[in-house]
Coordinates of C-alpha atoms in Angstrom, one line a residue:
M13 CA 0.0 0.0 0.0
D14 CA 2.7 2.5 -1.0
D15 CA 2.2 5.5 -3.3
L16 CA 2.1 3.3 -6.4
D17 CA -0.7 1.1 -4.9
K18 CA -2.7 4.2 -3.9
R19 CA -2.3 5.8 -7.3
M20 CA -3.5 2.6 -9.0
M21 CA -6.4 2.2 -6.6
K22 CA -7.6 5.7 -7.3
I23 CA -8.0 4.7 -10.9
A24 CA -9.0 1.1 -10.4
L25 CA -11.8 1.4 -7.8
P26 CA -14.2 3.5 -10.0
C27 CA -13.3 1.3 -12.9
I28 CA -14.1 -1.8 -10.9
A29 CA -17.4 -0.4 -9.8
N30 CA -18.2 0.6 -13.5
F31 CA -17.5 -2.9 -14.7
A32 CA -19.6 -4.3 -11.9
I33 CA -22.7 -2.5 -13.0
N34 CA -23.1 -4.3 -16.4
P35 CA -22.9 -7.9 -15.1
L36 CA -25.1 -6.9 -12.1
I37 CA -27.7 -5.5 -14.5
G38 CA -27.3 -8.7 -16.6
A39 CA -28.0 -10.6 -13.4
V40 CA -31.1 -8.5 -12.9
D41 CA -32.3 -9.2 -16.4
L42 CA -31.7 -12.9 -15.9
F43 CA -33.5 -12.8 -12.6
W44 CA -36.7 -11.2 -14.1
V45 CA -36.6 -13.6 -17.2
N46 CA -36.3 -16.5 -14.7
R47 CA -39.4 -15.2 -13.0
M48 CA -41.3 -16.1 -16.1
G49 CA -40.8 -19.7 -15.1
N50 CA -40.0 -20.7 -18.6
A51 CA -36.6 -22.3 -19.3
L52 CA -37.0 -21.7 -23.1
A53 CA -37.5 -18.0 -22.5
V54 CA -34.2 -18.0 -20.5
A55 CA -32.5 -20.0 -23.3
G56 CA -33.8 -17.8 -26.0
Q57 CA -32.7 -14.6 -24.3
A58 CA -29.3 -16.1 -23.5
A59 CA -28.9 -17.1 -27.2
A60 CA -29.9 -13.8 -28.6
N61 CA -27.8 -11.9 -26.0
Q62 CA -24.7 -14.1 -26.9
V63 CA -25.2 -13.4 -30.6
F64 CA -25.5 -9.7 -30.0
S65 CA -22.5 -9.6 -27.7
S66 CA -20.4 -11.7 -30.1
A67 CA -21.3 -9.5 -33.1
F68 CA -20.7 -6.4 -31.0
W69 CA -17.4 -7.4 -29.6
V70 CA -16.0 -8.6 -32.9
V71 CA -16.2 -5.0 -34.1
S72 CA -15.5 -3.2 -30.8
V73 CA -11.7 -3.2 -31.1
L74 CA -11.9 0.6 -31.2
P75 CA -12.1 1.2 -27.4
S76 CA -8.9 -0.7 -26.5
V77 CA -6.9 1.1 -29.2
T78 CA -8.5 4.4 -28.4
A79 CA -7.7 4.2 -24.7
T80 CA -4.0 3.5 -25.5
L81 CA -3.7 6.4 -28.0
V82 CA -5.5 8.8 -25.7
S83 CA -3.4 7.8 -22.8
K84 CA -0.2 8.5 -24.7
A85 CA -1.4 11.8 -26.0
N86 CA -2.7 12.8 -22.6
A87 CA 0.7 11.9 -21.0
R88 CA 2.4 14.3 -23.5
G89 CA -0.2 17.0 -22.7
N90 CA -1.3 17.1 -26.4
T91 CA -5.0 18.0 -26.4
D92 CA -5.2 18.1 -30.2
D93 CA -4.0 14.5 -30.4
V94 CA -6.6 13.5 -27.8
Q95 CA -9.4 15.0 -29.9
D96 CA -8.1 13.3 -33.0
A97 CA -8.0 9.9 -31.4
V98 CA -11.5 10.2 -30.0
S99 CA -13.0 11.7 -33.2
Q100 CA -11.5 9.0 -35.4
A101 CA -12.9 6.3 -33.2
L102 CA -16.3 7.8 -33.2
I103 CA -16.3 8.1 -37.0
V104 CA -15.2 4.5 -37.6
G105 CA -17.5 3.3 -34.9
F106 CA -20.5 5.0 -36.5
L107 CA -19.8 3.3 -39.9
I108 CA -19.3 -0.1 -38.3
S109 CA -22.5 0.2 -36.2
L110 CA -24.6 0.8 -39.3
V111 CA -23.4 -2.4 -40.8
G112 CA -23.8 -4.4 -37.6
T113 CA -27.4 -3.2 -37.0
A114 CA -28.4 -3.8 -40.6
L115 CA -27.1 -7.4 -40.5
M116 CA -29.0 -8.3 -37.3
M117 CA -32.2 -6.6 -38.5
L118 CA -32.3 -8.0 -42.0
Y119 CA -31.0 -11.5 -41.3
P120 CA -32.0 -12.5 -37.8
E121 CA -32.5 -16.2 -38.6
K122 CA -29.0 -16.5 -40.1
V123 CA -27.4 -14.7 -37.3
L124 CA -29.2 -16.8 -34.6
S125 CA -28.2 -20.0 -36.5
M126 CA -24.7 -19.4 -35.1
V127 CA -26.1 -20.5 -31.8
L128 CA -29.5 -22.1 -32.2
K129 CA -30.4 -25.0 -34.5
E130 CA -33.1 -24.6 -37.1
G131 CA -36.5 -25.0 -35.6
S132 CA -35.2 -24.7 -32.0
P133 CA -38.1 -23.9 -29.6
A134 CA -36.1 -21.1 -28.1
L135 CA -36.2 -19.1 -31.4
Q136 CA -39.7 -17.7 -30.5
Y137 CA -38.0 -15.8 -27.7
A138 CA -34.7 -15.1 -29.3
R139 CA -36.0 -13.4 -32.4
P140 CA -37.9 -10.5 -30.8
Y141 CA -35.1 -9.9 -28.3
L142 CA -32.4 -9.7 -30.9
F143 CA -34.5 -7.4 -33.1
V144 CA -34.8 -4.8 -30.3
R145 CA -31.2 -5.2 -29.2
S146 CA -30.0 -4.6 -32.7
F147 CA -30.9 -0.9 -32.3
A148 CA -28.5 -0.7 -29.4
F149 CA -25.4 -1.4 -31.6
L150 CA -24.5 2.2 -32.2
P151 CA -25.2 3.6 -28.7
S152 CA -23.4 0.7 -27.1
L153 CA -20.3 1.3 -29.2
L154 CA -20.4 5.1 -28.6
S155 CA -20.6 4.4 -24.8
L156 CA -17.6 2.1 -25.0
I157 CA -15.5 4.7 -26.9
G158 CA -16.5 7.3 -24.4
F159 CA -15.5 5.1 -21.5
S160 CA -12.1 4.4 -23.1
A161 CA -11.5 8.1 -23.8
F162 CA -12.1 9.0 -20.2
R163 CA -9.9 6.1 -19.0
G164 CA -7.2 7.4 -21.3
T165 CA -7.2 10.7 -19.4
L166 CA -7.1 8.8 -16.1
D167 CA -10.7 9.8 -15.3
T168 CA -12.6 6.7 -14.2
S169 CA -15.2 8.5 -12.0
T170 CA -17.2 10.2 -14.7
P171 CA -17.9 6.9 -16.6
L172 CA -19.0 5.3 -13.3
K173 CA -21.6 8.1 -12.8
I174 CA -23.0 7.7 -16.3
S175 CA -23.2 3.9 -16.2
A176 CA -24.8 3.9 -12.7
A177 CA -27.6 6.3 -13.8
S178 CA -28.4 4.6 -17.1
N179 CA -28.4 1.1 -15.7
I180 CA -30.5 2.0 -12.6
F181 CA -33.0 3.2 -15.1
N182 CA -32.8 -0.2 -16.9
A183 CA -33.3 -2.1 -13.7
V184 CA -36.4 -0.1 -12.8
L185 CA -37.8 -0.4 -16.3
D186 CA -37.3 -4.2 -16.6
P187 CA -40.3 -5.5 -14.5
V188 CA -42.5 -2.7 -15.7
L189 CA -42.1 -3.6 -19.4
M190 CA -41.9 -7.3 -18.8
F191 CA -44.8 -7.9 -16.5
T192 CA -46.9 -4.7 -16.0
M193 CA -47.0 -4.2 -19.7
N194 CA -46.8 -7.9 -20.4
M195 CA -44.0 -7.7 -23.0
G196 CA -41.9 -10.6 -21.7
V197 CA -38.3 -10.9 -23.0
T198 CA -39.0 -8.1 -25.5
G199 CA -39.5 -5.8 -22.5
A200 CA -36.1 -6.7 -21.1
A201 CA -34.5 -5.8 -24.5
L202 CA -36.3 -2.5 -24.6
A203 CA -35.2 -1.6 -21.1
T204 CA -31.6 -2.3 -22.1
L205 CA -31.9 -0.3 -25.3
A206 CA -33.2 2.7 -23.3
A207 CA -30.3 2.5 -20.9
E208 CA -27.8 2.4 -23.8
I209 CA -29.2 5.5 -25.5
I210 CA -29.0 7.4 -22.2
S211 CA -25.4 6.3 -21.7
A212 CA -24.3 7.2 -25.2
T213 CA -25.9 10.7 -25.1
S214 CA -24.3 11.4 -21.7
F215 CA -20.8 10.4 -22.8
L216 CA -21.0 12.5 -26.0
S217 CA -22.3 15.6 -24.4
I218 CA -19.7 15.6 -21.6
M219 CA -16.8 14.9 -24.0
L220 CA -17.9 17.9 -26.1
R221 CA -18.2 20.1 -23.0
R222 CA -14.7 19.1 -21.8
K223 CA -13.3 19.6 -25.3
M224 CA -12.1 16.0 -25.5
V225 CA -13.8 16.0 -28.9
R226 CA -15.1 18.7 -31.4
W227 CA -17.9 18.5 -33.9
S228 CA -15.7 19.9 -36.6
K229 CA -13.4 16.8 -36.2
I230 CA -16.3 14.3 -35.9
L231 CA -17.9 15.6 -39.1
R232 CA -14.7 15.7 -41.1
L233 CA -13.4 12.5 -42.7
P234 CA -9.8 12.0 -41.4
S235 CA -6.9 11.2 -43.6
Y236 CA -5.3 7.7 -43.8
A237 CA -2.2 9.0 -42.1
T238 CA -4.1 10.0 -39.0
L239 CA -6.2 6.9 -39.1
K240 CA -3.2 4.5 -39.5
P241 CA -2.4 3.9 -35.8
L242 CA -6.1 3.2 -35.1
L243 CA -6.6 0.9 -38.1
E244 CA -3.4 -1.1 -37.6
G245 CA -4.1 -1.6 -33.9
G246 CA -7.7 -2.4 -34.7
A247 CA -6.9 -4.9 -37.4
A248 CA -4.6 -6.8 -35.1
L249 CA -7.2 -6.8 -32.2
Q250 CA -9.9 -7.7 -34.7
M251 CA -8.2 -11.1 -35.2
R252 CA -8.2 -11.6 -31.4
N253 CA -11.9 -10.7 -31.1
V254 CA -12.8 -13.0 -33.9
A255 CA -10.9 -15.8 -32.1
L256 CA -12.6 -15.0 -28.7
N257 CA -16.0 -14.9 -30.2
A258 CA -15.5 -18.1 -32.2
T259 CA -14.9 -19.7 -28.8
F260 CA -17.9 -18.1 -27.1
L261 CA -20.2 -18.9 -30.0
M262 CA -19.1 -22.5 -30.1
V263 CA -19.6 -22.7 -26.3
S264 CA -23.1 -21.4 -26.7
R265 CA -23.9 -23.6 -29.7
V266 CA -22.6 -26.7 -28.0
T267 CA -24.6 -25.8 -24.9
Q268 CA -27.8 -25.3 -26.8
S269 CA -27.4 -28.6 -28.6
L270 CA -27.1 -30.6 -25.3
D271 CA -30.9 -30.8 -24.9
N272 CA -34.1 -29.4 -26.4
T273 CA -35.7 -28.5 -23.0
G274 CA -33.5 -25.4 -22.4
V275 CA -32.3 -26.7 -19.1
A276 CA -28.6 -26.9 -20.1
A277 CA -28.7 -23.5 -21.7
A278 CA -30.5 -22.0 -18.6
A279 CA -27.9 -23.6 -16.3
H280 CA -25.1 -22.3 -18.5
A281 CA -26.5 -18.8 -18.2
M282 CA -26.5 -19.1 -14.4
A283 CA -22.9 -20.2 -14.5
I284 CA -21.9 -17.4 -16.8
Q285 CA -23.4 -14.9 -14.3
V286 CA -21.2 -16.5 -11.6
F287 CA -18.2 -16.2 -13.8
Q288 CA -18.9 -12.5 -14.7
L289 CA -19.7 -11.4 -11.2
G290 CA -16.2 -12.4 -10.1
G291 CA -14.4 -11.5 -13.3
I292 CA -15.5 -7.9 -13.3
V293 CA -12.9 -6.9 -10.8
L294 CA -10.2 -8.7 -12.7
L295 CA -11.4 -7.3 -16.1
A296 CA -11.4 -3.8 -14.6
L297 CA -7.8 -4.2 -13.5
S298 CA -7.0 -5.2 -17.1
T299 CA -8.4 -1.9 -18.4
V300 CA -6.4 -0.1 -15.7
A301 CA -3.3 -1.8 -17.1
Q302 CA -4.2 -0.6 -20.6
T303 CA -4.4 2.9 -19.3
I304 CA -1.5 3.2 -16.8
V305 CA 1.2 1.3 -18.8
P306 CA 1.2 3.5 -21.9
N307 CA 1.1 6.6 -19.6
E308 CA 4.0 5.3 -17.6
L309 CA 6.0 4.4 -20.6
I310 CA 6.3 8.1 -21.6
E311 CA 9.2 9.8 -19.9
K312 CA 8.2 13.1 -18.3
V313 CA 9.8 15.9 -16.4
D314 CA 8.3 17.5 -13.3
A315 CA 8.1 21.2 -14.1
S316 CA 8.6 22.3 -10.4
T317 CA 11.5 20.0 -9.5
G318 CA 13.0 19.2 -12.9
K319 CA 13.0 15.5 -11.9
H320 CA 12.5 12.9 -14.6
Y321 CA 10.0 10.1 -14.0
G322 CA 8.3 7.4 -16.1
G323 CA 9.9 5.2 -18.7
K324 CA 10.3 1.5 -19.3
R325 CA 11.6 0.6 -15.8
A326 CA 8.8 2.5 -14.1
A327 CA 6.3 0.8 -16.4
K328 CA 7.8 -2.6 -15.5
N329 CA 7.3 -1.8 -11.8
V330 CA 3.7 -1.0 -12.4
V331 CA 3.2 -4.2 -14.4
N332 CA 4.7 -6.3 -11.6
R333 CA 2.5 -4.6 -9.0
L334 CA -0.6 -5.1 -11.2
M335 CA 0.1 -8.8 -11.7
T336 CA 0.6 -9.3 -7.9
W337 CA -2.8 -7.7 -7.3
G338 CA -4.3 -9.8 -10.1
F339 CA -3.1 -13.0 -8.5
V340 CA -4.2 -12.1 -5.0
L341 CA -7.6 -10.8 -6.1
G342 CA -8.2 -13.8 -8.4
I343 CA -7.8 -16.2 -5.4
F344 CA -10.0 -13.9 -3.3
M345 CA -12.8 -13.6 -5.9
G346 CA -12.7 -17.4 -6.5
I347 CA -13.2 -18.2 -2.8
M348 CA -16.0 -15.5 -2.5
Q349 CA -17.9 -17.0 -5.5
L350 CA -17.7 -20.5 -3.9
L351 CA -19.2 -19.1 -0.7
L352 CA -22.0 -17.3 -2.5
L353 CA -23.0 -20.2 -4.7
P354 CA -26.0 -21.2 -2.5
V355 CA -27.4 -17.6 -2.9
L356 CA -26.8 -17.5 -6.6
Q357 CA -28.5 -20.8 -7.0
K358 CA -31.8 -19.3 -5.8
S359 CA -32.0 -17.1 -8.9
S360 CA -33.9 -19.9 -10.7
P361 CA -37.1 -21.5 -9.5
L362 CA -36.5 -24.6 -11.6
E363 CA -34.8 -27.4 -9.7
A364 CA -33.4 -29.1 -12.8
V365 CA -31.7 -25.9 -13.8
R366 CA -30.2 -25.4 -10.3
E367 CA -28.8 -28.9 -10.3
A368 CA -27.3 -28.7 -13.7
A369 CA -25.6 -25.4 -12.8
V370 CA -23.8 -26.6 -9.7
I371 CA -20.5 -28.1 -11.2
P372 CA -20.2 -25.4 -13.9
S373 CA -20.6 -22.7 -11.3
I374 CA -17.9 -24.3 -9.1
L375 CA -15.5 -24.5 -12.1
A376 CA -16.3 -20.8 -12.9
S377 CA -15.2 -19.9 -9.4
V378 CA -12.0 -22.0 -9.6
Y379 CA -11.0 -20.4 -12.9
Q380 CA -11.0 -16.9 -11.3
M381 CA -7.9 -17.9 -9.5
I382 CA -5.9 -17.7 -12.8
N383 CA -8.1 -15.1 -14.6
G384 CA -6.4 -12.3 -12.6
L385 CA -3.1 -13.1 -14.2
V386 CA -4.7 -13.7 -17.7
F387 CA -6.8 -10.5 -17.8
I388 CA -4.1 -8.1 -16.4
G389 CA -1.4 -9.7 -18.5
E390 CA -3.4 -9.2 -21.7
G391 CA -4.2 -5.6 -20.6
V392 CA -0.4 -5.1 -20.4
M393 CA -0.1 -6.3 -24.0
V394 CA -2.7 -3.8 -25.1
G395 CA -1.0 -1.0 -23.1
C396 CA 2.4 -1.8 -24.7
G397 CA 0.8 -1.8 -28.1
N398 CA 1.6 -5.5 -28.7
F399 CA -1.7 -6.1 -30.4
L400 CA -0.5 -8.7 -32.9
Q401 CA 1.3 -10.8 -30.2
L402 CA -1.9 -10.8 -28.1
S403 CA -4.0 -11.9 -31.1
I404 CA -1.7 -14.8 -31.9
S405 CA -1.8 -15.9 -28.3
T406 CA -5.6 -15.8 -28.4
I407 CA -5.9 -17.7 -31.7
V408 CA -3.7 -20.5 -30.3
A409 CA -5.9 -20.7 -27.2
T410 CA -9.1 -20.7 -29.4
I411 CA -7.8 -23.7 -31.4
A412 CA -7.2 -25.6 -28.2
A413 CA -10.6 -24.7 -26.9
L414 CA -12.4 -25.7 -30.1
I415 CA -10.7 -29.1 -30.0
S416 CA -11.8 -29.5 -26.4
L417 CA -15.4 -28.4 -27.2
N418 CA -15.6 -31.2 -29.8
T419 CA -14.6 -33.9 -27.4
L420 CA -15.2 -33.1 -23.7
P421 CA -19.0 -32.2 -23.8
K422 CA -19.7 -35.5 -25.4
I423 CA -18.3 -37.2 -22.3
F424 CA -19.1 -34.8 -19.5
G425 CA -22.1 -32.8 -20.9
L426 CA -22.3 -29.2 -19.7
T427 CA -19.4 -29.8 -17.3
G428 CA -17.3 -30.6 -20.4
V429 CA -18.2 -27.2 -21.8
W430 CA -16.8 -25.6 -18.7
M431 CA -13.7 -27.8 -18.7
S432 CA -13.0 -26.4 -22.2
F433 CA -13.1 -22.9 -20.7
G434 CA -10.2 -24.1 -18.4
V435 CA -8.2 -25.2 -21.5
F436 CA -8.9 -21.8 -23.1
N437 CA -7.7 -19.7 -20.2
S438 CA -4.7 -21.9 -19.4
C439 CA -3.4 -21.3 -23.0
R440 CA -4.0 -17.6 -22.7
L441 CA -2.0 -17.6 -19.4
F442 CA 0.9 -19.2 -21.2
G443 CA 0.8 -16.4 -23.8
V444 CA 1.0 -13.8 -21.0
W445 CA 4.0 -15.6 -19.5
L446 CA 5.8 -15.5 -22.8
H447 CA 5.2 -11.8 -23.3
Q448 CA 6.4 -10.8 -19.8
T449 CA 9.4 -13.1 -19.7
K450 CA 10.6 -13.5 -23.2
Y451 CA 9.2 -11.4 -26.0
G452 CA 7.5 -8.3 -24.6
P453 CA 9.1 -4.8 -24.5
L454 CA 9.1 -4.9 -20.7
S455 CA 10.6 -8.3 -20.3
E456 CA 13.9 -8.5 -18.4
I457 CA 15.6 -9.5 -21.7
A458 CA 14.3 -6.4 -23.5
L459 CA 15.1 -4.1 -20.5
A460 CA 18.7 -5.5 -20.3
K461 CA 19.2 -4.8 -24.0
A462 CA 17.8 -1.3 -23.7
S463 CA 20.2 -0.5 -20.8

């Protein structure tokens, strides 16, 4: 708990709280859909939500690159470069969102076929949910870009306030639309859409007011030279996101195919909530690494004392401290999840679903013990700008996971699906180890050469 820890905690705590909101709201949505007492409704919502999330995250490479570019520009005190980075991300994000929304609205059956088999009973709930959620593509991406821009300037409190306000609105609106107005899963999707619109509007208005972005730059097509860092970083991370979502889509597809009653899919949705509730802290620390590391890499001079600070050695110290926190918190979150399993089990009134979710939920808790190292290590890769190395590591892990998903579920059922998650994250951990000890710019080998 020295000055370095305190500085990181000042940035990390609001970031952790921000990341906690979305899974908690997801848990609220799942709670109310479960109140319908229909496993197929839960399965349909989970399938549509997975498809939307996968389609969204495949093209949401912009926030990670934006946070790194903004952090470097902010460390140099260059406001113009900060505006350029944010404006370019907003322009590209707008164009990508139009394509994503159009595909989900025009071809819902084909999109859902990535997860659900033709004629699946859950389709009757998945189709209307996906239709409404497709309108959230643009506001969701704008909110993420706004969040990354504020992180780049080391302001994590403002995004927390915006997310809290918009998602409280979503939580209040859920039961009203679903039950009072009798809209079912469609009501849950409408509540989420309303929250996303409020969030995106708030981010954009505050960024304009603080001069983090200007309309003149948003409405002007940038040159290729200015777009090049964003596009190159985005292209490399795109490969990673495709690999990640290939894994998650296959997990969802295999889970949906385990039975036609929706029990396995509903149990999987419960286990995912367990996984996310603990992983939010670790994922938040990953984004802290993405922000602090590039800022620390820039050598700076204190105007009052003339003292130099920052640079590679200082960044290495930050990385070591973050990895230590990740390891400790990973173990802590895993133990807490195991203790809270009896409470989380009560979210479903269906006994069959609760029983099927027991072992996957235990595995989800155990995996948190290595996720701290994985998430923060990958955040360090992004902060260092090693996007291609991160993508290659993820692709290798995806190949191993797909092989596991084609074998283990046939033997162990839903438990086999979660065993495959273990294979996936273990391979990612190996990639982190290689980056920090052998091939990364902050490895001891690289630092020794630099000195």
